[in-house]
Amino acid sequence: MPSIRAHLIQRIMKDFRDAAHPQVSLEERRRQFDEVALRGIRLPPGVTVRKVTAGGVPAEWIEPFETDPGRYILYLHGGGYTLGSLDTHRGLVARIALAAHARLLQVDYRLAPEHPFPAALEDALAAYRWLLGQGIAPGQLAVGGDSAGGGLALATLLRLRDAGDPLPAAIFLLSPWTDLTFSGPSTRSREERDPVLSLASGWNVREYAGAQPLDNPLISPVFADLHGLPHMLIQVGTEEILYDDSTRLAENARKAGIDATIEIWEGMWHVFQAAAPYLHEAQKAIDAIGIYIRNHVEMK
């Protein structure tokens, strides 16, 4: 990796870590998070962006110039349930849409602490059901998310399953945050290695969970009964404190009879895929997501 590119990536990661620090106001954290993402993770060429309201929830379609007819993605952004927006993740999700040759709906779900659990989950459910109401068959759809958005994607499928709704063809998760109790050993054993997150980044667990227990399976899906969920792809880096959130999830999914694949990326950090403009491994991981979606999601 050229030194100038390595320096740029390290600067972006440091800025993200600083933006998530609890010692500044929530307003300032959100401003910094948005600023870092917009500066470092730009929209690639080859897509259009179209605002829409999905079941009453603000959202936007990311539409590559070239798509496979009838293939769709519902995406839930990360940000610890308190940060992030359509703006912060547009560059990342556009690259996923391009790799998958699919139209992607990104959802601007409500954030805590203004809107604690289950507001984000209700918005994700509304957007999913809206897609089906547009005539999109479940088999044409993948659901994905990164970090907190990965945990939210899992919770969404659990609620859909329990309500008897048809499930999507596949789910893909980038460094999913699945354990808000931080019980995984990696939260401590990897803290000195993680360039993005620290235990201090978990200031927001009560902001999101409110009075609910942190091991509620819809808040921490690593504790959920996962039976009946569709194909699952998980990507995680070796250098992140949430490493065990992914490995335990994959193990639990397989025990529940789910066809689950986990890709462990050596030397990579939390949601490293966002560095695709600068990092070969990040684009390679996104390309793998695209292949996975094309292999598991039907075309009309």
Short mmCIF file of C-alpha atoms in Angstrom, two decimals:
data_model
loop_
_atom_site.label_atom_id
_atom_site.label_comp_id
_atom_site.label_asym_id
_atom_site.label_seq_id
_atom_site.Cartn_x
_atom_site.Cartn_y
_atom_site.Cartn_z
CA MET A 1 0.00 0.00 0.00
CA PRO A 2 1.55 3.36 -0.96
CA SER A 3 2.43 5.42 2.12
CA ILE A 4 0.25 8.39 1.13
CA ARG A 5 -2.79 6.11 0.82
CA ALA A 6 -2.00 4.39 4.14
CA HIS A 7 -1.73 7.79 5.80
CA LEU A 8 -5.08 8.87 4.36
CA ILE A 9 -6.83 5.71 5.56
CA GLN A 10 -5.31 6.06 9.04
CA ARG A 11 -6.46 9.68 9.20
CA ILE A 12 -10.02 8.75 8.20
CA MET A 13 -10.12 5.95 10.80
CA LYS A 14 -8.83 8.27 13.52
CA ASP A 15 -11.45 10.86 12.58
CA PHE A 16 -14.21 8.24 12.81
CA ARG A 17 -12.97 7.12 16.23
CA ASP A 18 -12.84 10.72 17.44
CA ALA A 19 -16.35 11.37 16.12
CA ALA A 20 -17.70 8.46 18.16
CA HIS A 21 -16.09 9.60 21.42
CA PRO A 22 -18.51 10.25 24.26
CA GLN A 23 -16.82 13.40 25.58
CA VAL A 24 -18.39 15.67 22.97
CA SER A 25 -22.07 16.49 22.53
CA LEU A 26 -24.30 14.30 20.42
CA GLU A 27 -24.83 17.18 18.01
CA GLU A 28 -21.07 17.56 17.58
CA ARG A 29 -20.56 13.79 17.20
CA ARG A 30 -23.13 13.70 14.43
CA ARG A 31 -21.59 16.70 12.70
CA GLN A 32 -18.10 15.17 12.82
CA PHE A 33 -19.32 11.74 11.71
CA ASP A 34 -21.12 13.22 8.71
CA GLU A 35 -18.17 15.43 7.82
CA VAL A 36 -15.65 12.58 7.90
CA ALA A 37 -17.83 10.29 5.82
CA LEU A 38 -18.64 12.89 3.20
CA ARG A 39 -14.97 13.87 2.93
CA GLY A 40 -13.58 10.34 2.71
CA ILE A 41 -16.26 8.09 1.23
CA ARG A 42 -17.44 9.64 -2.00
CA LEU A 43 -20.21 8.56 -4.35
CA PRO A 44 -18.72 6.56 -7.25
CA PRO A 45 -19.69 7.22 -10.85
CA GLY A 46 -22.27 5.05 -12.59
CA VAL A 47 -25.26 5.49 -10.26
CA THR A 48 -28.23 7.77 -9.79
CA VAL A 49 -29.78 8.71 -6.45
CA ARG A 50 -33.53 9.17 -6.06
CA LYS A 51 -35.29 10.21 -2.85
CA VAL A 52 -38.42 8.27 -1.89
CA THR A 53 -40.69 7.65 1.10
CA ALA A 54 -40.83 3.93 1.90
CA GLY A 55 -43.80 3.08 4.08
CA GLY A 56 -43.65 6.51 5.67
CA VAL A 57 -39.87 6.32 6.20
CA PRO A 58 -37.40 8.61 4.36
CA ALA A 59 -35.21 6.57 2.03
CA GLU A 60 -33.41 6.73 -1.28
CA TRP A 61 -32.93 4.49 -4.26
CA ILE A 62 -29.35 3.95 -5.42
CA GLU A 63 -29.68 2.84 -9.02
CA PRO A 64 -26.68 1.73 -11.08
CA PHE A 65 -26.80 2.59 -14.76
CA GLU A 66 -26.60 -1.14 -15.46
CA THR A 67 -28.60 -3.53 -13.27
CA ASP A 68 -29.90 -7.06 -13.50
CA PRO A 69 -33.70 -6.75 -13.86
CA GLY A 70 -35.60 -7.59 -10.71
CA ARG A 71 -32.72 -7.74 -8.20
CA TYR A 72 -33.00 -5.51 -5.12
CA ILE A 73 -31.24 -4.71 -1.84
CA LEU A 74 -32.61 -3.15 1.35
CA TYR A 75 -29.74 -1.55 3.30
CA LEU A 76 -29.56 -0.28 6.89
CA HIS A 77 -26.61 1.98 7.70
CA GLY A 78 -24.40 1.80 10.76
CA GLY A 79 -23.56 4.43 13.34
CA GLY A 80 -24.32 2.90 16.72
CA TYR A 81 -28.05 3.64 16.37
CA THR A 82 -27.28 7.29 17.18
CA LEU A 83 -25.13 8.45 14.25
CA GLY A 84 -25.16 8.06 10.50
CA SER A 85 -27.50 8.99 7.70
CA LEU A 86 -28.19 8.45 4.02
CA ASP A 87 -25.37 10.92 3.33
CA THR A 88 -22.71 9.12 5.40
CA HIS A 89 -23.23 5.74 3.73
CA ARG A 90 -24.17 6.68 0.18
CA GLY A 91 -20.67 6.06 -1.19
CA LEU A 92 -20.39 2.62 0.43
CA VAL A 93 -23.85 1.39 -0.53
CA ALA A 94 -23.47 2.64 -4.09
CA ARG A 95 -20.40 0.44 -4.49
CA ILE A 96 -22.37 -2.52 -3.15
CA ALA A 97 -25.19 -1.81 -5.60
CA LEU A 98 -22.70 -1.62 -8.47
CA ALA A 99 -21.05 -4.90 -7.47
CA ALA A 100 -24.42 -6.67 -7.13
CA HIS A 101 -25.92 -5.16 -10.33
CA ALA A 102 -28.93 -4.35 -8.15
CA ARG A 103 -31.14 -1.43 -7.20
CA LEU A 104 -30.56 -0.58 -3.54
CA LEU A 105 -32.95 1.12 -1.13
CA GLN A 106 -31.13 2.82 1.75
CA VAL A 107 -33.35 3.62 4.74
CA ASP A 108 -33.07 6.75 6.91
CA TYR A 109 -34.41 5.10 10.05
CA ARG A 110 -34.97 7.11 13.22
CA LEU A 111 -32.02 7.48 15.59
CA ALA A 112 -31.66 7.34 19.37
CA PRO A 113 -31.76 8.95 21.86
CA GLU A 114 -34.61 10.94 20.35
CA HIS A 115 -36.15 7.68 19.12
CA PRO A 116 -34.98 4.67 21.17
CA PHE A 117 -35.78 1.02 20.50
CA PRO A 118 -37.97 -0.10 18.78
CA ALA A 119 -38.23 2.98 16.51
CA ALA A 120 -35.40 1.95 14.15
CA LEU A 121 -36.78 -1.59 13.95
CA GLU A 122 -40.27 -0.31 13.16
CA ASP A 123 -38.87 1.84 10.34
CA ALA A 124 -36.90 -1.07 8.87
CA LEU A 125 -40.00 -3.28 8.95
CA ALA A 126 -42.09 -0.57 7.29
CA ALA A 127 -39.54 -0.15 4.49
CA TYR A 128 -39.30 -3.91 3.89
CA ARG A 129 -43.06 -4.31 3.72
CA TRP A 130 -43.28 -1.28 1.43
CA LEU A 131 -40.88 -2.96 -1.00
CA LEU A 132 -43.05 -6.07 -1.10
CA GLY A 133 -46.07 -3.81 -1.62
CA GLN A 134 -44.34 -2.43 -4.74
CA GLY A 135 -44.55 -5.90 -6.26
CA ILE A 136 -41.02 -7.02 -5.38
CA ALA A 137 -40.99 -10.71 -4.49
CA PRO A 138 -39.02 -11.78 -1.39
CA GLY A 139 -36.82 -13.97 -3.55
CA GLN A 140 -35.70 -10.88 -5.47
CA LEU A 141 -34.47 -9.16 -2.34
CA ALA A 142 -31.39 -9.17 -0.08
CA VAL A 143 -31.19 -7.28 3.21
CA GLY A 144 -27.89 -5.92 4.44
CA GLY A 145 -26.29 -3.59 6.92
CA ASP A 146 -23.04 -2.60 8.59
CA SER A 147 -22.23 -2.35 12.31
CA ALA A 148 -25.43 -1.34 14.14
CA GLY A 149 -27.22 -1.58 10.79
CA GLY A 150 -26.15 -5.22 10.65
CA GLY A 151 -27.69 -5.89 14.03
CA LEU A 152 -30.80 -4.04 12.92
CA ALA A 153 -30.99 -6.09 9.72
CA LEU A 154 -30.93 -9.29 11.78
CA ALA A 155 -33.57 -7.98 14.18
CA THR A 156 -35.74 -7.05 11.21
CA LEU A 157 -35.64 -10.59 9.85
CA LEU A 158 -36.37 -12.03 13.28
CA ARG A 159 -39.46 -9.86 13.61
CA LEU A 160 -40.58 -10.69 10.07
CA ARG A 161 -40.13 -14.41 10.73
CA ASP A 162 -42.09 -14.28 13.97
CA ALA A 163 -44.89 -12.25 12.34
CA GLY A 164 -45.21 -14.75 9.50
CA ASP A 165 -43.99 -12.35 6.81
CA PRO A 166 -42.10 -13.82 3.84
CA LEU A 167 -38.34 -13.50 4.28
CA PRO A 168 -35.80 -12.21 1.75
CA ALA A 169 -33.53 -14.50 -0.21
CA ALA A 170 -30.37 -13.53 1.67
CA ILE A 171 -28.84 -11.31 4.33
CA PHE A 172 -25.33 -9.84 4.30
CA LEU A 173 -23.63 -8.19 7.26
CA LEU A 174 -20.52 -6.02 7.47
CA SER A 175 -18.92 -6.11 10.94
CA PRO A 176 -22.37 -6.46 12.53
CA TRP A 177 -22.89 -5.19 16.08
CA THR A 178 -24.89 -8.08 17.51
CA ASP A 179 -24.05 -7.91 21.22
CA LEU A 180 -24.76 -4.66 23.07
CA THR A 181 -23.72 -6.34 26.33
CA PHE A 182 -20.10 -6.46 25.04
CA SER A 183 -19.73 -10.00 26.38
CA GLY A 184 -17.47 -11.19 23.55
CA PRO A 185 -13.82 -11.63 24.67
CA SER A 186 -12.61 -9.64 21.64
CA THR A 187 -14.11 -6.44 23.06
CA ARG A 188 -11.18 -6.43 25.47
CA SER A 189 -8.51 -8.58 23.85
CA ARG A 190 -8.54 -6.52 20.65
CA GLU A 191 -9.11 -3.05 22.05
CA GLU A 192 -5.46 -2.05 21.68
CA ARG A 193 -5.48 -3.30 18.09
CA ASP A 194 -8.74 -1.74 16.91
CA PRO A 195 -8.04 1.54 15.04
CA VAL A 196 -11.71 2.56 14.86
CA LEU A 197 -13.68 1.39 17.91
CA SER A 198 -13.04 1.21 21.64
CA LEU A 199 -15.21 0.25 24.58
CA ALA A 200 -15.81 3.98 25.02
CA SER A 201 -17.63 3.82 21.68
CA GLY A 202 -20.36 1.87 23.47
CA TRP A 203 -21.69 4.96 25.26
CA ASN A 204 -24.81 4.69 23.11
CA VAL A 205 -26.13 1.29 24.24
CA ARG A 206 -28.54 2.77 26.77
CA GLU A 207 -29.41 5.61 24.41
CA TYR A 208 -30.77 2.97 22.05
CA ALA A 209 -32.02 0.23 24.37
CA GLY A 210 -33.70 2.52 26.89
CA ALA A 211 -35.25 0.42 29.65
CA GLN A 212 -35.01 -2.80 27.64
CA PRO A 213 -32.47 -5.44 28.75
CA LEU A 214 -29.36 -5.33 26.59
CA ASP A 215 -29.59 -9.07 25.90
CA ASN A 216 -33.02 -8.69 24.33
CA PRO A 217 -32.58 -10.70 21.09
CA LEU A 218 -34.03 -7.85 19.03
CA ILE A 219 -31.36 -5.54 20.46
CA SER A 220 -28.50 -8.07 20.65
CA PRO A 221 -29.30 -10.71 18.00
CA VAL A 222 -26.34 -12.88 18.98
CA PHE A 223 -28.67 -14.15 21.71
CA ALA A 224 -31.54 -14.88 19.31
CA ASP A 225 -32.93 -18.17 18.06
CA LEU A 226 -31.94 -17.85 14.40
CA HIS A 227 -33.87 -20.78 12.95
CA GLY A 228 -35.64 -20.17 9.67
CA LEU A 229 -33.49 -17.24 8.50
CA PRO A 230 -32.17 -17.23 4.93
CA HIS A 231 -28.65 -17.56 3.54
CA MET A 232 -26.23 -15.35 5.48
CA LEU A 233 -22.90 -13.73 4.60
CA ILE A 234 -20.81 -12.08 7.32
CA GLN A 235 -17.62 -10.10 6.75
CA VAL A 236 -15.40 -9.10 9.66
CA GLY A 237 -11.84 -7.87 10.15
CA THR A 238 -9.35 -9.44 12.52
CA GLU A 239 -8.49 -6.08 14.12
CA GLU A 240 -11.86 -5.09 15.57
CA ILE A 241 -13.32 -5.38 19.04
CA LEU A 242 -16.57 -6.70 17.56
CA TYR A 243 -14.79 -9.69 16.00
CA ASP A 244 -16.60 -12.11 18.32
CA ASP A 245 -19.97 -10.55 17.48
CA SER A 246 -19.47 -12.03 14.02
CA THR A 247 -17.84 -15.35 14.85
CA ARG A 248 -20.43 -16.22 17.51
CA LEU A 249 -23.24 -15.18 15.17
CA ALA A 250 -21.91 -17.46 12.42
CA GLU A 251 -21.60 -20.35 14.87
CA ASN A 252 -25.14 -19.81 16.18
CA ALA A 253 -26.53 -19.56 12.67
CA ARG A 254 -24.96 -22.85 11.62
CA LYS A 255 -26.30 -24.54 14.76
CA ALA A 256 -29.75 -23.28 13.74
CA GLY A 257 -29.38 -24.92 10.34
CA ILE A 258 -28.68 -21.73 8.39
CA ASP A 259 -26.33 -21.70 5.43
CA ALA A 260 -23.97 -19.09 6.89
CA THR A 261 -20.65 -17.97 5.42
CA ILE A 262 -18.20 -15.86 7.39
CA GLU A 263 -15.30 -14.13 5.65
CA ILE A 264 -12.52 -13.10 8.02
CA TRP A 265 -10.30 -10.40 6.54
CA GLU A 266 -6.80 -10.42 7.96
CA GLY A 267 -5.51 -7.07 9.17
CA MET A 268 -8.79 -5.28 8.51
CA TRP A 269 -10.82 -3.10 10.86
CA HIS A 270 -14.47 -2.26 11.56
CA VAL A 271 -16.45 -1.77 8.31
CA PHE A 272 -13.21 -1.56 6.33
CA GLN A 273 -15.29 -1.85 3.15
CA ALA A 274 -15.97 1.89 3.44
CA ALA A 275 -12.33 2.49 2.46
CA ALA A 276 -12.92 1.08 -1.03
CA PRO A 277 -11.81 4.28 -2.78
CA TYR A 278 -8.34 3.80 -1.26
CA LEU A 279 -7.93 0.16 -0.28
CA HIS A 280 -7.78 -2.87 -2.57
CA GLU A 281 -9.02 -5.27 0.12
CA ALA A 282 -12.10 -3.12 0.71
CA GLN A 283 -13.16 -3.22 -2.93
CA LYS A 284 -12.37 -6.94 -3.07
CA ALA A 285 -14.72 -7.51 -0.12
CA ILE A 286 -17.45 -5.48 -1.81
CA ASP A 287 -16.97 -7.49 -5.00
CA ALA A 288 -17.45 -10.66 -2.90
CA ILE A 289 -20.71 -9.25 -1.55
CA GLY A 290 -21.83 -8.55 -5.10
CA ILE A 291 -21.10 -12.12 -6.18
CA TYR A 292 -22.91 -13.46 -3.12
CA ILE A 293 -26.03 -11.41 -3.89
CA ARG A 294 -26.02 -12.35 -7.56
CA ASN A 295 -25.74 -16.03 -6.59
CA HIS A 296 -28.57 -16.00 -4.05
CA VAL A 297 -31.07 -13.38 -5.20
CA GLU A 298 -33.40 -14.18 -8.09
CA MET A 299 -33.96 -12.02 -11.12
CA LYS A 300 -37.50 -11.41 -12.29
#
